[in-house]
JSON list of C-alpha atoms in Angstrom, two decimals:
[
{"chain": "A", "resi": 450, "resn": "MET", "atom": "CA", "xyz": [42.11, 32.16, 3.86]},
{"chain": "A", "resi": 451, "resn": "SER", "atom": "CA", "xyz": [39.36, 31.99, 6.46]},
{"chain": "A", "resi": 452, "resn": "GLU", "atom": "CA", "xyz": [37.44, 28.85, 7.34]},
{"chain": "A", "resi": 453, "resn": "SER", "atom": "CA", "xyz": [33.67, 29.03, 7.16]},
{"chain": "A", "resi": 454, "resn": "HIS", "atom": "CA", "xyz": [31.04, 26.37, 7.57]},
{"chain": "A", "resi": 455, "resn": "PRO", "atom": "CA", "xyz": [27.70, 27.18, 5.88]},
{"chain": "A", "resi": 456, "resn": "PRO", "atom": "CA", "xyz": [24.62, 26.14, 7.82]},
{"chain": "A", "resi": 457, "resn": "LEU", "atom": "CA", "xyz": [23.72, 22.54, 7.09]},
{"chain": "A", "resi": 458, "resn": "SER", "atom": "CA", "xyz": [20.30, 22.33, 8.69]},
{"chain": "A", "resi": 459, "resn": "ASN", "atom": "CA", "xyz": [17.79, 20.22, 6.81]},
{"chain": "A", "resi": 460, "resn": "LYS", "atom": "CA", "xyz": [14.91, 20.18, 9.31]},
{"chain": "A", "resi": 461, "resn": "PRO", "atom": "CA", "xyz": [11.58, 21.06, 7.65]},
{"chain": "A", "resi": 462, "resn": "ALA", "atom": "CA", "xyz": [9.43, 23.73, 9.24]},
{"chain": "A", "resi": 463, "resn": "GLU", "atom": "CA", "xyz": [6.33, 22.55, 11.06]},
{"chain": "A", "resi": 464, "resn": "LEU", "atom": "CA", "xyz": [3.18, 24.23, 9.80]},
{"chain": "A", "resi": 465, "resn": "GLY", "atom": "CA", "xyz": [-0.35, 24.22, 11.15]},
{"chain": "A", "resi": 466, "resn": "ASP", "atom": "CA", "xyz": [-1.90, 23.56, 14.52]},
{"chain": "A", "resi": 467, "resn": "ASN", "atom": "CA", "xyz": [-4.89, 21.24, 14.82]},
{"chain": "A", "resi": 468, "resn": "ARG", "atom": "CA", "xyz": [-5.83, 22.00, 18.42]},
{"chain": "A", "resi": 469, "resn": "ILE", "atom": "CA", "xyz": [-8.28, 24.79, 17.60]},
{"chain": "A", "resi": 470, "resn": "TYR", "atom": "CA", "xyz": [-9.80, 22.74, 14.79]},
{"chain": "A", "resi": 471, "resn": "ASN", "atom": "CA", "xyz": [-10.27, 19.71, 17.03]},
{"chain": "A", "resi": 472, "resn": "ALA", "atom": "CA", "xyz": [-11.91, 21.86, 19.72]},
{"chain": "A", "resi": 473, "resn": "VAL", "atom": "CA", "xyz": [-14.34, 23.43, 17.25]},
{"chain": "A", "resi": 474, "resn": "VAL", "atom": "CA", "xyz": [-15.23, 20.09, 15.69]},
{"chain": "A", "resi": 475, "resn": "ALA", "atom": "CA", "xyz": [-15.83, 18.58, 19.12]},
{"chain": "A", "resi": 476, "resn": "PHE", "atom": "CA", "xyz": [-18.08, 21.51, 20.02]},
{"chain": "A", "resi": 477, "resn": "CYS", "atom": "CA", "xyz": [-20.08, 21.11, 16.78]},
{"chain": "A", "resi": 478, "resn": "ILE", "atom": "CA", "xyz": [-20.49, 17.38, 17.35]},
{"chain": "A", "resi": 479, "resn": "VAL", "atom": "CA", "xyz": [-21.70, 17.94, 20.91]},
{"chain": "A", "resi": 480, "resn": "LEU", "atom": "CA", "xyz": [-24.03, 20.68, 19.70]},
{"chain": "A", "resi": 481, "resn": "THR", "atom": "CA", "xyz": [-25.44, 18.41, 17.01]},
{"chain": "A", "resi": 482, "resn": "VAL", "atom": "CA", "xyz": [-25.99, 15.52, 19.43]},
{"chain": "A", "resi": 483, "resn": "VAL", "atom": "CA", "xyz": [-27.66, 17.73, 22.06]},
{"chain": "A", "resi": 484, "resn": "THR", "atom": "CA", "xyz": [-29.90, 19.36, 19.45]},
{"chain": "A", "resi": 485, "resn": "THR", "atom": "CA", "xyz": [-30.87, 15.95, 18.05]},
{"chain": "A", "resi": 486, "resn": "VAL", "atom": "CA", "xyz": [-31.75, 14.62, 21.52]},
{"chain": "A", "resi": 487, "resn": "ILE", "atom": "CA", "xyz": [-33.84, 17.69, 22.28]},
{"chain": "A", "resi": 488, "resn": "PHE", "atom": "CA", "xyz": [-35.57, 17.34, 18.93]},
{"chain": "A", "resi": 489, "resn": "ALA", "atom": "CA", "xyz": [-36.33, 13.66, 19.54]},
{"chain": "A", "resi": 490, "resn": "HIS", "atom": "CA", "xyz": [-37.91, 14.37, 22.93]},
{"chain": "A", "resi": 491, "resn": "SER", "atom": "CA", "xyz": [-39.85, 17.33, 21.56]},
{"chain": "A", "resi": 492, "resn": "LEU", "atom": "CA", "xyz": [-41.10, 15.27, 18.64]},
{"chain": "A", "resi": 493, "resn": "SER", "atom": "CA", "xyz": [-42.28, 12.52, 20.98]},
{"chain": "A", "resi": 494, "resn": "ALA", "atom": "CA", "xyz": [-44.08, 15.06, 23.18]},
{"chain": "A", "resi": 495, "resn": "TYR", "atom": "CA", "xyz": [-45.62, 16.73, 20.12]},
{"chain": "A", "resi": 496, "resn": "PHE", "atom": "CA", "xyz": [-47.20, 13.53, 18.79]},
{"chain": "A", "resi": 497, "resn": "ILE", "atom": "CA", "xyz": [-48.53, 12.70, 22.23]},
{"chain": "A", "resi": 498, "resn": "VAL", "atom": "CA", "xyz": [-50.21, 16.09, 22.41]},
{"chain": "A", "resi": 499, "resn": "MET", "atom": "CA", "xyz": [-51.52, 15.83, 18.81]},
{"chain": "A", "resi": 500, "resn": "LYS", "atom": "CA", "xyz": [-53.17, 12.51, 19.67]},
{"chain": "A", "resi": 501, "resn": "GLY", "atom": "CA", "xyz": [-54.78, 13.97, 22.75]},
{"chain": "A", "resi": 502, "resn": "GLY", "atom": "CA", "xyz": [-52.43, 12.32, 25.25]},
{"chain": "A", "resi": 503, "resn": "LYS", "atom": "CA", "xyz": [-50.59, 13.85, 28.14]},
{"chain": "A", "resi": 504, "resn": "ALA", "atom": "CA", "xyz": [-47.23, 15.28, 27.32]},
{"chain": "A", "resi": 505, "resn": "PRO", "atom": "CA", "xyz": [-44.48, 15.14, 29.88]},
{"chain": "A", "resi": 506, "resn": "GLY", "atom": "CA", "xyz": [-45.08, 18.06, 32.22]},
{"chain": "A", "resi": 507, "resn": "GLY", "atom": "CA", "xyz": [-48.33, 18.91, 30.47]},
{"chain": "A", "resi": 508, "resn": "SER", "atom": "CA", "xyz": [-51.98, 17.92, 30.78]},
{"chain": "A", "resi": 509, "resn": "GLY", "atom": "CA", "xyz": [-54.35, 15.84, 28.72]},
{"chain": "A", "resi": 510, "resn": "ASP", "atom": "CA", "xyz": [-57.11, 13.33, 29.06]},
{"chain": "A", "resi": 511, "resn": "LYS", "atom": "CA", "xyz": [-55.80, 10.07, 27.65]},
{"chain": "A", "resi": 512, "resn": "ALA", "atom": "CA", "xyz": [-58.44, 8.04, 29.52]},
{"chain": "A", "resi": 513, "resn": "SER", "atom": "CA", "xyz": [-61.30, 9.68, 27.61]},
{"chain": "A", "resi": 514, "resn": "GLY", "atom": "CA", "xyz": [-60.23, 7.75, 24.50]},
{"chain": "A", "resi": 515, "resn": "GLU", "atom": "CA", "xyz": [-61.07, 10.74, 22.33]},
{"chain": "A", "resi": 516, "resn": "SER", "atom": "CA", "xyz": [-58.54, 11.60, 19.62]},
{"chain": "A", "resi": 517, "resn": "LYS", "atom": "CA", "xyz": [-57.95, 15.18, 18.72]},
{"chain": "A", "resi": 518, "resn": "GLU", "atom": "CA", "xyz": [-58.98, 16.37, 15.25]},
{"chain": "A", "resi": 519, "resn": "ILE", "atom": "CA", "xyz": [-56.06, 17.86, 13.31]},
{"chain": "A", "resi": 520, "resn": "SER", "atom": "CA", "xyz": [-56.92, 21.08, 11.51]},
{"chain": "A", "resi": 521, "resn": "LEU", "atom": "CA", "xyz": [-55.04, 23.11, 8.90]},
{"chain": "A", "resi": 522, "resn": "GLY", "atom": "CA", "xyz": [-53.80, 25.31, 11.72]},
{"chain": "A", "resi": 523, "resn": "ASP", "atom": "CA", "xyz": [-52.40, 22.24, 13.40]},
{"chain": "A", "resi": 524, "resn": "TYR", "atom": "CA", "xyz": [-50.58, 21.29, 10.20]},
{"chain": "A", "resi": 525, "resn": "GLY", "atom": "CA", "xyz": [-49.14, 24.80, 10.09]},
{"chain": "A", "resi": 526, "resn": "SER", "atom": "CA", "xyz": [-48.02, 24.49, 13.68]},
{"chain": "A", "resi": 527, "resn": "GLN", "atom": "CA", "xyz": [-46.55, 21.13, 12.85]},
{"chain": "A", "resi": 528, "resn": "GLY", "atom": "CA", "xyz": [-44.54, 22.69, 10.02]},
{"chain": "A", "resi": 529, "resn": "ASP", "atom": "CA", "xyz": [-43.29, 25.42, 12.34]},
{"chain": "A", "resi": 530, "resn": "PHE", "atom": "CA", "xyz": [-42.42, 22.79, 14.91]},
{"chain": "A", "resi": 531, "resn": "PHE", "atom": "CA", "xyz": [-40.36, 20.69, 12.49]},
{"chain": "A", "resi": 532, "resn": "GLY", "atom": "CA", "xyz": [-38.78, 23.73, 10.91]},
{"chain": "A", "resi": 533, "resn": "GLY", "atom": "CA", "xyz": [-37.82, 25.19, 14.26]},
{"chain": "A", "resi": 534, "resn": "HIS", "atom": "CA", "xyz": [-36.18, 21.99, 15.41]},
{"chain": "A", "resi": 535, "resn": "PHE", "atom": "CA", "xyz": [-34.60, 20.93, 12.11]},
{"chain": "A", "resi": 536, "resn": "GLY", "atom": "CA", "xyz": [-33.07, 24.37, 11.63]},
{"chain": "A", "resi": 537, "resn": "PRO", "atom": "CA", "xyz": [-30.49, 24.11, 14.42]},
{"chain": "A", "resi": 538, "resn": "ILE", "atom": "CA", "xyz": [-29.60, 20.56, 13.42]},
{"chain": "A", "resi": 539, "resn": "ILE", "atom": "CA", "xyz": [-29.09, 21.43, 9.76]},
{"chain": "A", "resi": 540, "resn": "GLY", "atom": "CA", "xyz": [-27.18, 24.55, 10.79]},
{"chain": "A", "resi": 541, "resn": "SER", "atom": "CA", "xyz": [-24.89, 22.52, 13.05]},
{"chain": "A", "resi": 542, "resn": "LEU", "atom": "CA", "xyz": [-24.26, 19.94, 10.34]},
{"chain": "A", "resi": 543, "resn": "THR", "atom": "CA", "xyz": [-23.59, 22.67, 7.79]},
{"chain": "A", "resi": 544, "resn": "LEU", "atom": "CA", "xyz": [-21.15, 24.35, 10.14]},
{"chain": "A", "resi": 545, "resn": "LEU", "atom": "CA", "xyz": [-19.43, 21.02, 10.71]},
{"chain": "A", "resi": 546, "resn": "VAL", "atom": "CA", "xyz": [-19.10, 20.41, 6.96]},
{"chain": "A", "resi": 547, "resn": "VAL", "atom": "CA", "xyz": [-17.74, 23.92, 6.40]},
{"chain": "A", "resi": 548, "resn": "ILE", "atom": "CA", "xyz": [-15.18, 23.52, 9.18]},
{"chain": "A", "resi": 549, "resn": "TYR", "atom": "CA", "xyz": [-14.12, 20.10, 7.89]},
{"chain": "A", "resi": 550, "resn": "SER", "atom": "CA", "xyz": [-13.77, 21.41, 4.34]},
{"chain": "A", "resi": 551, "resn": "GLY", "atom": "CA", "xyz": [-11.67, 24.31, 5.57]},
{"chain": "A", "resi": 552, "resn": "HIS", "atom": "CA", "xyz": [-9.52, 21.94, 7.56]},
{"chain": "A", "resi": 553, "resn": "VAL", "atom": "CA", "xyz": [-8.95, 19.67, 4.54]},
{"chain": "A", "resi": 554, "resn": "GLN", "atom": "CA", "xyz": [-7.98, 22.68, 2.44]},
{"chain": "A", "resi": 555, "resn": "LEU", "atom": "CA", "xyz": [-5.64, 23.91, 5.17]},
{"chain": "A", "resi": 556, "resn": "GLN", "atom": "CA", "xyz": [-4.00, 20.51, 5.46]},
{"chain": "A", "resi": 557, "resn": "SER", "atom": "CA", "xyz": [-3.53, 20.38, 1.69]},
{"chain": "A", "resi": 558, "resn": "GLN", "atom": "CA", "xyz": [-1.90, 23.82, 1.73]},
{"chain": "A", "resi": 559, "resn": "ASN", "atom": "CA", "xyz": [0.32, 22.82, 4.66]},
{"chain": "A", "resi": 560, "resn": "ARG", "atom": "CA", "xyz": [1.46, 19.68, 2.84]},
{"chain": "A", "resi": 561, "resn": "PHE", "atom": "CA", "xyz": [2.29, 21.77, -0.21]},
{"chain": "A", "resi": 562, "resn": "PHE", "atom": "CA", "xyz": [4.24, 24.33, 1.82]},
{"chain": "A", "resi": 563, "resn": "ARG", "atom": "CA", "xyz": [6.03, 21.59, 3.78]},
{"chain": "A", "resi": 564, "resn": "GLU", "atom": "CA", "xyz": [7.09, 19.92, 0.54]},
{"chain": "A", "resi": 565, "resn": "GLN", "atom": "CA", "xyz": [8.30, 23.23, -0.87]},
{"chain": "A", "resi": 566, "resn": "GLN", "atom": "CA", "xyz": [10.18, 23.93, 2.36]},
{"chain": "A", "resi": 567, "resn": "ARG", "atom": "CA", "xyz": [11.71, 20.44, 2.31]},
{"chain": "A", "resi": 568, "resn": "LYS", "atom": "CA", "xyz": [12.95, 20.91, -1.25]},
{"chain": "A", "resi": 569, "resn": "ALA", "atom": "CA", "xyz": [14.33, 24.36, -0.44]},
{"chain": "A", "resi": 570, "resn": "ASP", "atom": "CA", "xyz": [16.10, 23.01, 2.68]},
{"chain": "A", "resi": 571, "resn": "GLU", "atom": "CA", "xyz": [17.53, 20.10, 0.71]},
{"chain": "A", "resi": 572, "resn": "ALA", "atom": "CA", "xyz": [18.80, 22.41, -2.04]},
{"chain": "A", "resi": 573, "resn": "LEU", "atom": "CA", "xyz": [20.35, 24.72, 0.58]},
{"chain": "A", "resi": 574, "resn": "PHE", "atom": "CA", "xyz": [21.98, 21.76, 2.32]},
{"chain": "A", "resi": 575, "resn": "TYR", "atom": "CA", "xyz": [23.64, 20.45, -0.83]},
{"chain": "A", "resi": 576, "resn": "GLN", "atom": "CA", "xyz": [24.69, 23.95, -1.80]},
{"chain": "A", "resi": 577, "resn": "SER", "atom": "CA", "xyz": [26.31, 24.40, 1.62]},
{"chain": "A", "resi": 578, "resn": "PHE", "atom": "CA", "xyz": [27.92, 20.98, 1.43]},
{"chain": "A", "resi": 579, "resn": "THR", "atom": "CA", "xyz": [29.49, 21.62, -1.98]},
{"chain": "A", "resi": 580, "resn": "GLN", "atom": "CA", "xyz": [30.70, 25.02, -0.80]},
{"chain": "A", "resi": 581, "resn": "GLY", "atom": "CA", "xyz": [32.48, 23.24, 2.03]},
{"chain": "A", "resi": 582, "resn": "LEU", "atom": "CA", "xyz": [34.08, 20.82, -0.42]},
{"chain": "A", "resi": 583, "resn": "ASP", "atom": "CA", "xyz": [35.29, 23.76, -2.48]},
{"chain": "A", "resi": 584, "resn": "LEU", "atom": "CA", "xyz": [36.90, 25.15, 0.65]},
{"chain": "A", "resi": 585, "resn": "ILE", "atom": "CA", "xyz": [38.70, 21.82, 1.15]},
{"chain": "A", "resi": 586, "resn": "SER", "atom": "CA", "xyz": [40.09, 22.02, -2.38]},
{"chain": "A", "resi": 587, "resn": "GLN", "atom": "CA", "xyz": [41.31, 25.55, -1.81]},
{"chain": "A", "resi": 588, "resn": "TRP", "atom": "CA", "xyz": [43.25, 24.56, 1.30]},
{"chain": "A", "resi": 589, "resn": "ASP", "atom": "CA", "xyz": [44.65, 21.43, -0.37]},
{"chain": "A", "resi": 590, "resn": "ARG", "atom": "CA", "xyz": [45.89, 23.45, -3.33]},
{"chain": "A", "resi": 591, "resn": "THR", "atom": "CA", "xyz": [47.67, 25.72, -0.89]},
{"chain": "A", "resi": 592, "resn": "GLU", "atom": "CA", "xyz": [49.39, 22.73, 0.75]},
{"chain": "A", "resi": 593, "resn": "ALA", "atom": "CA", "xyz": [48.59, 19.15, -0.19]},
{"chain": "A", "resi": 594, "resn": "GLY", "atom": "CA", "xyz": [47.27, 17.18, 2.77]},
{"chain": "A", "resi": 595, "resn": "CYS", "atom": "CA", "xyz": [47.52, 20.10, 5.18]},
{"chain": "A", "resi": 596, "resn": "SER", "atom": "CA", "xyz": [45.89, 19.92, 8.61]},
{"chain": "A", "resi": 597, "resn": "GLN", "atom": "CA", "xyz": [43.28, 22.54, 7.73]},
{"chain": "A", "resi": 598, "resn": "ALA", "atom": "CA", "xyz": [42.09, 20.55, 4.72]},
{"chain": "A", "resi": 599, "resn": "LEU", "atom": "CA", "xyz": [42.00, 17.35, 6.76]},
{"chain": "A", "resi": 600, "resn": "ARG", "atom": "CA", "xyz": [39.98, 19.04, 9.51]},
{"chain": "A", "resi": 601, "resn": "LEU", "atom": "CA", "xyz": [37.44, 20.12, 6.94]},
{"chain": "A", "resi": 602, "resn": "VAL", "atom": "CA", "xyz": [37.35, 16.64, 5.42]},
{"chain": "A", "resi": 603, "resn": "ASP", "atom": "CA", "xyz": [36.70, 15.21, 8.88]},
{"chain": "A", "resi": 604, "resn": "TYR", "atom": "CA", "xyz": [33.94, 17.78, 9.49]},
{"chain": "A", "resi": 605, "resn": "TYR", "atom": "CA", "xyz": [32.07, 17.04, 6.28]},
{"chain": "A", "resi": 606, "resn": "ALA", "atom": "CA", "xyz": [32.76, 13.31, 6.64]},
{"chain": "A", "resi": 607, "resn": "ARG", "atom": "CA", "xyz": [30.93, 13.47, 9.96]},
{"chain": "A", "resi": 608, "resn": "ILE", "atom": "CA", "xyz": [27.90, 15.00, 8.24]},
{"chain": "A", "resi": 609, "resn": "ALA", "atom": "CA", "xyz": [28.00, 12.27, 5.59]},
{"chain": "A", "resi": 610, "resn": "CYS", "atom": "CA", "xyz": [28.25, 9.56, 8.27]},
{"chain": "A", "resi": 611, "resn": "GLU", "atom": "CA", "xyz": [25.31, 11.00, 10.21]},
{"chain": "A", "resi": 612, "resn": "ARG", "atom": "CA", "xyz": [23.05, 11.28, 7.17]},
{"chain": "A", "resi": 613, "resn": "LYS", "atom": "CA", "xyz": [24.24, 8.02, 5.57]},
{"chain": "A", "resi": 614, "resn": "GLU", "atom": "CA", "xyz": [23.51, 9.25, 2.06]},
{"chain": "A", "resi": 615, "resn": "PRO", "atom": "CA", "xyz": [25.70, 7.63, -0.65]},
{"chain": "A", "resi": 616, "resn": "GLU", "atom": "CA", "xyz": [25.56, 10.85, -2.66]},
{"chain": "A", "resi": 617, "resn": "LEU", "atom": "CA", "xyz": [27.41, 12.72, 0.09]},
{"chain": "A", "resi": 618, "resn": "TYR", "atom": "CA", "xyz": [30.18, 10.13, 0.09]},
{"chain": "A", "resi": 619, "resn": "ARG", "atom": "CA", "xyz": [30.48, 10.44, -3.67]},
{"chain": "A", "resi": 620, "resn": "LEU", "atom": "CA", "xyz": [30.78, 14.21, -3.40]},
{"chain": "A", "resi": 621, "resn": "LEU", "atom": "CA", "xyz": [33.33, 13.91, -0.60]},
{"chain": "A", "resi": 622, "resn": "ASN", "atom": "CA", "xyz": [35.38, 11.49, -2.69]},
{"chain": "A", "resi": 623, "resn": "THR", "atom": "CA", "xyz": [35.89, 14.17, -5.34]},
{"chain": "A", "resi": 624, "resn": "VAL", "atom": "CA", "xyz": [38.07, 16.29, -3.00]},
{"chain": "A", "resi": 625, "resn": "ILE", "atom": "CA", "xyz": [40.01, 13.58, -1.15]},
{"chain": "A", "resi": 626, "resn": "THR", "atom": "CA", "xyz": [43.35, 13.55, -2.90]},
{"chain": "A", "resi": 627, "resn": "GLY", "atom": "CA", "xyz": [45.91, 10.75, -2.97]},
{"chain": "A", "resi": 628, "resn": "LYS", "atom": "CA", "xyz": [47.98, 12.49, -0.30]},
{"chain": "A", "resi": 629, "resn": "MET", "atom": "CA", "xyz": [44.98, 12.75, 2.06]},
{"chain": "A", "resi": 630, "resn": "ARG", "atom": "CA", "xyz": [43.97, 9.16, 1.37]},
{"chain": "A", "resi": 631, "resn": "ASN", "atom": "CA", "xyz": [47.47, 7.93, 2.13]},
{"chain": "A", "resi": 632, "resn": "LEU", "atom": "CA", "xyz": [47.61, 9.80, 5.45]},
{"chain": "A", "resi": 633, "resn": "LEU", "atom": "CA", "xyz": [44.15, 8.62, 6.54]},
{"chain": "A", "resi": 634, "resn": "GLU", "atom": "CA", "xyz": [44.79, 5.00, 5.59]},
{"chain": "A", "resi": 635, "resn": "GLY", "atom": "CA", "xyz": [47.85, 4.71, 7.83]},
{"chain": "A", "resi": 636, "resn": "GLY", "atom": "CA", "xyz": [50.57, 6.04, 5.55]},
{"chain": "A", "resi": 637, "resn": "GLY", "atom": "CA", "xyz": [51.31, 8.87, 7.97]},
{"chain": "A", "resi": 638, "resn": "GLU", "atom": "CA", "xyz": [51.56, 9.03, 11.70]},
{"chain": "A", "resi": 639, "resn": "GLU", "atom": "CA", "xyz": [49.00, 7.55, 14.07]},
{"chain": "A", "resi": 640, "resn": "TYR", "atom": "CA", "xyz": [47.59, 10.94, 15.10]},
{"chain": "A", "resi": 641, "resn": "PHE", "atom": "CA", "xyz": [46.07, 11.37, 11.63]},
{"chain": "A", "resi": 642, "resn": "ILE", "atom": "CA", "xyz": [43.75, 8.45, 12.34]},
{"chain": "A", "resi": 643, "resn": "THR", "atom": "CA", "xyz": [43.16, 9.55, 15.94]},
{"chain": "A", "resi": 644, "resn": "ASN", "atom": "CA", "xyz": [42.36, 13.16, 15.09]},
{"chain": "A", "resi": 645, "resn": "TYR", "atom": "CA", "xyz": [40.23, 12.55, 12.01]},
{"chain": "A", "resi": 646, "resn": "PRO", "atom": "CA", "xyz": [38.06, 9.49, 12.84]},
{"chain": "A", "resi": 647, "resn": "TYR", "atom": "CA", "xyz": [35.08, 10.50, 10.71]},
{"chain": "A", "resi": 648, "resn": "ALA", "atom": "CA", "xyz": [37.28, 10.92, 7.66]},
{"chain": "A", "resi": 649, "resn": "VAL", "atom": "CA", "xyz": [38.75, 7.43, 8.21]},
{"chain": "A", "resi": 650, "resn": "VAL", "atom": "CA", "xyz": [35.27, 5.87, 8.50]},
{"chain": "A", "resi": 651, "resn": "ALA", "atom": "CA", "xyz": [34.04, 7.83, 5.47]},
{"chain": "A", "resi": 652, "resn": "LEU", "atom": "CA", "xyz": [36.93, 6.42, 3.44]},
{"chain": "A", "resi": 653, "resn": "GLU", "atom": "CA", "xyz": [35.69, 2.90, 4.18]},
{"chain": "A", "resi": 654, "resn": "GLU", "atom": "CA", "xyz": [32.26, 3.85, 2.86]},
{"chain": "A", "resi": 655, "resn": "ILE", "atom": "CA", "xyz": [33.88, 5.45, -0.18]},
{"chain": "A", "resi": 656, "resn": "LYS", "atom": "CA", "xyz": [35.73, 2.19, -0.84]},
{"chain": "A", "resi": 657, "resn": "LYS", "atom": "CA", "xyz": [32.37, 0.42, -1.12]},
{"chain": "A", "resi": 658, "resn": "ILE", "atom": "CA", "xyz": [31.20, 3.01, -3.63]},
{"chain": "A", "resi": 659, "resn": "ARG", "atom": "CA", "xyz": [34.43, 2.70, -5.62]},
{"chain": "A", "resi": 660, "resn": "LYS", "atom": "CA", "xyz": [33.93, -1.07, -5.67]},
{"chain": "A", "resi": 661, "resn": "GLU", "atom": "CA", "xyz": [30.46, -0.50, -7.10]},
{"chain": "A", "resi": 662, "resn": "THR", "atom": "CA", "xyz": [32.09, 1.63, -9.79]},
{"chain": "A", "resi": 663, "resn": "MET", "atom": "CA", "xyz": [34.51, -1.17, -10.64]},
{"chain": "A", "resi": 664, "resn": "ASP", "atom": "CA", "xyz": [31.63, -3.64, -10.83]},
{"chain": "A", "resi": 665, "resn": "PHE", "atom": "CA", "xyz": [29.82, -1.22, -13.13]},
{"chain": "A", "resi": 666, "resn": "LYS", "atom": "CA", "xyz": [32.85, -1.06, -15.41]},
{"chain": "A", "resi": 667, "resn": "LYS", "atom": "CA", "xyz": [33.06, -4.85, -15.57]},
{"chain": "A", "resi": 668, "resn": "GLU", "atom": "CA", "xyz": [29.35, -5.10, -16.34]},
{"chain": "A", "resi": 669, "resn": "HIS", "atom": "CA", "xyz": [29.66, -2.64, -19.22]},
{"chain": "A", "resi": 670, "resn": "LYS", "atom": "CA", "xyz": [33.14, -3.67, -20.36]},
{"chain": "A", "resi": 671, "resn": "ASP", "atom": "CA", "xyz": [32.11, -4.21, -23.99]},
{"chain": "A", "resi": 672, "resn": "ILE", "atom": "CA", "xyz": [30.67, -0.71, -24.29]},
{"chain": "A", "resi": 673, "resn": "LEU", "atom": "CA", "xyz": [33.70, 0.87, -22.65]},
{"chain": "A", "resi": 674, "resn": "ASP", "atom": "CA", "xyz": [36.15, -1.12, -24.81]},
{"chain": "A", "resi": 675, "resn": "ALA", "atom": "CA", "xyz": [34.27, -0.06, -27.93]},
{"chain": "A", "resi": 676, "resn": "ALA", "atom": "CA", "xyz": [34.49, 3.56, -26.81]},
{"chain": "A", "resi": 677, "resn": "LYS", "atom": "CA", "xyz": [38.26, 3.22, -26.25]},
{"chain": "A", "resi": 678, "resn": "LEU", "atom": "CA", "xyz": [38.73, 2.04, -29.83]},
{"chain": "A", "resi": 679, "resn": "LYS", "atom": "CA", "xyz": [37.28, 5.33, -31.04]},
{"chain": "A", "resi": 680, "resn": "VAL", "atom": "CA", "xyz": [39.92, 7.34, -29.19]},
{"chain": "A", "resi": 681, "resn": "LYS", "atom": "CA", "xyz": [42.38, 8.87, -31.66]},
{"chain": "A", "resi": 682, "resn": "PRO", "atom": "CA", "xyz": [46.06, 8.18, -30.99]},
{"chain": "A", "resi": 683, "resn": "ARG", "atom": "CA", "xyz": [48.34, 11.00, -29.90]},
{"chain": "A", "resi": 684, "resn": "THR", "atom": "CA", "xyz": [51.44, 12.26, -31.63]},
{"chain": "A", "resi": 685, "resn": "LYS", "atom": "CA", "xyz": [54.86, 12.45, -30.00]},
{"chain": "A", "resi": 686, "resn": "GLU", "atom": "CA", "xyz": [54.10, 16.03, -29.08]},
{"chain": "A", "resi": 687, "resn": "GLY", "atom": "CA", "xyz": [51.07, 14.85, -27.10]},
{"chain": "A", "resi": 688, "resn": "LYS", "atom": "CA", "xyz": [48.53, 16.20, -29.56]},
{"chain": "A", "resi": 689, "resn": "THR", "atom": "CA", "xyz": [45.59, 14.18, -30.81]},
{"chain": "A", "resi": 690, "resn": "GLU", "atom": "CA", "xyz": [45.87, 13.14, -34.45]},
{"chain": "A", "resi": 691, "resn": "LYS", "atom": "CA", "xyz": [43.21, 14.53, -36.76]}
]
């Protein structure tokens, strides 16, 4: 019989990288701010020119006090002006919204895949753990309380102690026989306790769980007693009476 320890990794895979997204969003924000500032300055210069004033870097006669008449052509130019400056801003905002929406969708997909991976890892872990317990039973059936079985108990007890999950202690308790328990609780030589420390500590945790079971039985004593009354007596041959 060969000893094998299935992989017991339960670390979820990390999915997604936000660095590129953050860089693109930062670029879009900067682009939007710069475009808005340029638009604001251009708009200010435009109204100065339309009123006959002197635009920055341009020429005009503000001292004359004459206001410029606005024609239909001017209104057309004004529309082109606003359209030309609003276009980049709206485009930048649209790009920002599209990138953010894509990011939200990506994050949602990543959460879904992470959850699926976590469930798959957890299922694999428990499958591997129970396979190890089956291996303990096989060795113990070969020779009750043998060193190989105790080494495996200590190995899986260490995993249970590290994860601190009551379910693992309950599973481990199903394969610890009376012979093993006696050796690990001081009924054998001292080296059993020295060589299998995790198994000894796990037994203490199992005792707490067994105490919880006893408390559960006391709490539901009436139901259990009623169920015992329904048990049919056995004959001298050990068969249940019909």
